Amino acid sequence: MKKKNETIELEQRVGELTIDLQRVRADFENYRKRMEQERAAMMEVAKAATVMKMLPMIDDIERAIGHAPKEIAGNEWVKGVKALEKRLEKSLKDMGVVRILSKPGTEFDPEVHEAVMMEDSEGEKEVIVEELRSGYKMGSEVVRAAMVRVGRK
């Protein structure tokens, strides 16, 4: 009888320890997944911060190209600046960053466009008249809204 009771107690103890081990394994797996998610989120935040630091440089380069006199358009220096702009845009694209469509005539979308000027015109739809500063999205998130002048059509 004594051996039978000891066997039953040992089997119960093994069952309890097995349940505890399963719980610890599940907790560890949940912890590992949570850490992976937090690491991925931190990487996205770091990427967005890097992009935000790059955008003013891209704006300056675009302005420099836009103000280059037509007489020197074929100049090697101007071509080099244009190549630099293309490389920066490719780097952004490789990071999953895309430019927000803000061409004149595009319908105004307050989710991705920031209207800083409104023209007095009549119509039913608000449309973009001019893009004043490019906007960018990373995935579905707006990194920087496009700054636009809006009118009605």
mmCIF file of C-alpha atoms in Angstrom:
data_model
loop_
_atom_site.group_PDB
_atom_site.id
_atom_site.type_symbol
_atom_site.label_atom_id
_atom_site.label_comp_id
_atom_site.label_asym_id
_atom_site.label_seq_id
_atom_site.Cartn_x
_atom_site.Cartn_y
_atom_site.Cartn_z
ATOM 1 C CA MET A 1 0.000 0.000 0.000
ATOM 2 C CA LYS A 2 2.764 2.378 0.918
ATOM 3 C CA LYS A 3 4.457 1.933 -2.465
ATOM 4 C CA LYS A 4 1.158 2.482 -4.268
ATOM 5 C CA ASN A 5 0.577 5.751 -2.385
ATOM 6 C CA GLU A 6 4.135 6.898 -3.118
ATOM 7 C CA THR A 7 3.637 6.059 -6.802
ATOM 8 C CA ILE A 8 0.395 8.033 -6.922
ATOM 9 C CA GLU A 9 2.035 10.990 -5.166
ATOM 10 C CA LEU A 10 4.988 10.877 -7.555
ATOM 11 C CA GLU A 11 2.676 10.717 -10.573
ATOM 12 C CA GLN A 12 0.736 13.729 -9.251
ATOM 13 C CA ARG A 13 3.976 15.609 -8.661
ATOM 14 C CA VAL A 14 5.209 14.749 -12.189
ATOM 15 C CA GLY A 15 1.856 15.970 -13.567
ATOM 16 C CA GLU A 16 2.133 19.251 -11.639
ATOM 17 C CA LEU A 17 5.719 19.775 -12.795
ATOM 18 C CA THR A 18 4.737 19.003 -16.386
ATOM 19 C CA ILE A 19 1.968 21.612 -16.229
ATOM 20 C CA ASP A 20 4.393 24.136 -14.694
ATOM 21 C CA LEU A 21 6.944 23.422 -17.438
ATOM 22 C CA GLN A 22 4.309 23.889 -20.144
ATOM 23 C CA ARG A 23 3.259 27.194 -18.557
ATOM 24 C CA VAL A 24 6.888 28.397 -18.379
ATOM 25 C CA ARG A 25 7.449 27.410 -22.024
ATOM 26 C CA ALA A 26 4.309 29.290 -23.094
ATOM 27 C CA ASP A 27 5.322 32.345 -21.057
ATOM 28 C CA PHE A 28 8.781 32.311 -22.610
ATOM 29 C CA GLU A 29 7.357 31.978 -26.131
ATOM 30 C CA ASN A 30 5.018 34.920 -25.480
ATOM 31 C CA TYR A 31 7.952 36.942 -24.109
ATOM 32 C CA ARG A 32 10.065 36.113 -27.178
ATOM 33 C CA LYS A 33 7.278 37.164 -29.558
ATOM 34 C CA ARG A 34 6.667 40.382 -27.619
ATOM 35 C CA MET A 35 10.391 41.235 -27.723
ATOM 36 C CA GLU A 36 10.461 40.615 -31.500
ATOM 37 C CA GLN A 37 7.461 42.917 -31.960
ATOM 38 C CA GLU A 38 9.028 45.632 -29.791
ATOM 39 C CA ARG A 39 12.329 45.356 -31.679
ATOM 40 C CA ALA A 40 10.522 45.648 -35.013
ATOM 41 C CA ALA A 41 8.573 48.667 -33.735
ATOM 42 C CA MET A 42 11.797 50.315 -32.522
ATOM 43 C CA MET A 43 13.386 49.701 -35.930
ATOM 44 C CA GLU A 44 10.428 51.421 -37.598
ATOM 45 C CA VAL A 45 10.710 54.402 -35.252
ATOM 46 C CA ALA A 46 14.450 54.658 -35.953
ATOM 47 C CA LYS A 47 13.814 54.405 -39.694
ATOM 48 C CA ALA A 48 11.165 57.136 -39.532
ATOM 49 C CA ALA A 49 13.547 59.378 -37.554
ATOM 50 C CA THR A 50 16.273 58.833 -40.163
ATOM 51 C CA VAL A 51 13.850 59.643 -42.971
ATOM 52 C CA MET A 52 12.746 62.824 -41.192
ATOM 53 C CA LYS A 53 16.389 63.919 -40.996
ATOM 54 C CA MET A 54 16.884 63.239 -44.737
ATOM 55 C CA LEU A 55 13.785 65.070 -45.991
ATOM 56 C CA PRO A 56 15.050 68.654 -45.463
ATOM 57 C CA MET A 57 18.199 67.780 -47.447
ATOM 58 C CA ILE A 58 16.089 66.422 -50.284
ATOM 59 C CA ASP A 59 13.937 69.584 -50.175
ATOM 60 C CA ASP A 60 17.060 71.763 -50.427
ATOM 61 C CA ILE A 61 18.432 69.749 -53.336
ATOM 62 C CA GLU A 62 15.083 69.956 -55.166
ATOM 63 C CA ARG A 63 15.005 73.726 -54.626
ATOM 64 C CA ALA A 64 18.578 74.058 -55.890
ATOM 65 C CA ILE A 65 17.731 72.084 -59.032
ATOM 66 C CA GLY A 66 14.503 74.069 -59.525
ATOM 67 C CA HIS A 67 16.403 77.367 -59.343
ATOM 68 C CA ALA A 68 19.299 76.336 -61.581
ATOM 69 C CA PRO A 69 19.477 78.656 -64.607
ATOM 70 C CA LYS A 70 18.520 76.986 -67.884
ATOM 71 C CA GLU A 71 21.839 78.058 -69.422
ATOM 72 C CA ILE A 72 23.739 75.692 -67.148
ATOM 73 C CA ALA A 73 21.257 72.778 -67.245
ATOM 74 C CA GLY A 74 23.821 70.635 -69.100
ATOM 75 C CA ASN A 75 26.623 71.526 -66.686
ATOM 76 C CA GLU A 76 28.334 68.582 -64.971
ATOM 77 C CA TRP A 77 27.756 70.114 -61.552
ATOM 78 C CA VAL A 78 23.997 70.369 -62.170
ATOM 79 C CA LYS A 79 23.956 66.791 -63.473
ATOM 80 C CA GLY A 80 25.790 65.691 -60.322
ATOM 81 C CA VAL A 81 23.232 67.384 -58.077
ATOM 82 C CA LYS A 82 20.405 65.714 -60.033
ATOM 83 C CA ALA A 83 22.156 62.353 -59.636
ATOM 84 C CA LEU A 84 22.458 62.970 -55.900
ATOM 85 C CA GLU A 85 18.719 63.648 -55.732
ATOM 86 C CA LYS A 86 17.978 60.391 -57.574
ATOM 87 C CA ARG A 87 20.251 58.413 -55.221
ATOM 88 C CA LEU A 88 18.539 59.873 -52.171
ATOM 89 C CA GLU A 89 15.106 59.062 -53.626
ATOM 90 C CA LYS A 90 16.261 55.501 -54.350
ATOM 91 C CA SER A 91 17.489 55.176 -50.760
ATOM 92 C CA LEU A 92 14.086 56.307 -49.521
ATOM 93 C CA LYS A 93 12.345 53.870 -51.848
ATOM 94 C CA ASP A 94 14.573 51.047 -50.580
ATOM 95 C CA MET A 95 13.455 51.958 -47.050
ATOM 96 C CA GLY A 96 9.797 51.706 -48.110
ATOM 97 C CA VAL A 97 9.245 55.459 -48.300
ATOM 98 C CA VAL A 98 7.189 56.822 -51.198
ATOM 99 C CA ARG A 99 6.294 60.338 -52.246
ATOM 100 C CA ILE A 100 2.675 61.398 -51.779
ATOM 101 C CA LEU A 101 0.943 62.287 -55.050
ATOM 102 C CA SER A 102 0.350 66.047 -54.955
ATOM 103 C CA LYS A 103 0.360 67.183 -58.578
ATOM 104 C CA PRO A 104 -1.841 70.104 -59.611
ATOM 105 C CA GLY A 105 -5.368 68.871 -60.245
ATOM 106 C CA THR A 106 -5.113 66.025 -57.725
ATOM 107 C CA GLU A 107 -8.009 65.923 -55.284
ATOM 108 C CA PHE A 108 -7.119 67.322 -51.869
ATOM 109 C CA ASP A 109 -6.922 64.651 -49.140
ATOM 110 C CA PRO A 110 -6.546 66.023 -45.587
ATOM 111 C CA GLU A 111 -5.076 62.679 -44.484
ATOM 112 C CA VAL A 112 -1.949 63.201 -46.604
ATOM 113 C CA HIS A 113 -2.033 66.889 -47.620
ATOM 114 C CA GLU A 114 -1.604 69.983 -45.478
ATOM 115 C CA ALA A 115 -3.340 73.001 -47.015
ATOM 116 C CA VAL A 116 -1.385 76.153 -46.214
ATOM 117 C CA MET A 117 -3.031 78.417 -48.812
ATOM 118 C CA MET A 118 -6.521 78.509 -50.284
ATOM 119 C CA GLU A 119 -7.300 80.201 -53.572
ATOM 120 C CA ASP A 120 -10.579 82.008 -54.062
ATOM 121 C CA SER A 121 -12.250 79.939 -56.749
ATOM 122 C CA GLU A 122 -15.590 78.271 -57.213
ATOM 123 C CA GLY A 123 -16.402 74.617 -57.579
ATOM 124 C CA GLU A 124 -17.464 71.536 -55.696
ATOM 125 C CA LYS A 125 -14.144 69.747 -55.224
ATOM 126 C CA GLU A 126 -11.036 70.935 -53.475
ATOM 127 C CA VAL A 127 -8.032 70.234 -55.664
ATOM 128 C CA ILE A 128 -4.335 70.901 -55.368
ATOM 129 C CA VAL A 129 -3.187 73.970 -57.279
ATOM 130 C CA GLU A 130 0.488 73.754 -56.328
ATOM 131 C CA GLU A 131 2.723 71.508 -54.238
ATOM 132 C CA LEU A 132 4.845 73.672 -51.956
ATOM 133 C CA ARG A 133 6.689 70.846 -50.192
ATOM 134 C CA SER A 134 6.693 67.133 -50.981
ATOM 135 C CA GLY A 135 5.055 64.700 -48.605
ATOM 136 C CA TYR A 136 6.109 61.129 -47.909
ATOM 137 C CA LYS A 137 4.574 57.900 -46.624
ATOM 138 C CA MET A 138 6.296 54.890 -45.139
ATOM 139 C CA GLY A 139 4.011 51.957 -45.676
ATOM 140 C CA SER A 140 0.555 53.230 -44.770
ATOM 141 C CA GLU A 141 1.856 55.832 -42.303
ATOM 142 C CA VAL A 142 2.335 59.468 -43.308
ATOM 143 C CA VAL A 143 5.885 60.487 -42.389
ATOM 144 C CA ARG A 144 5.356 64.070 -43.528
ATOM 145 C CA ALA A 145 2.217 65.524 -45.098
ATOM 146 C CA ALA A 146 2.567 67.305 -48.425
ATOM 147 C CA MET A 147 2.270 71.080 -48.059
ATOM 148 C CA VAL A 148 -0.055 72.356 -50.790
ATOM 149 C CA ARG A 149 -2.004 75.321 -52.112
ATOM 150 C CA VAL A 150 -5.655 74.396 -52.666
ATOM 151 C CA GLY A 151 -8.396 75.691 -54.919
ATOM 152 C CA ARG A 152 -11.860 74.581 -55.990
ATOM 153 C CA LYS A 153 -12.810 72.910 -59.252
#
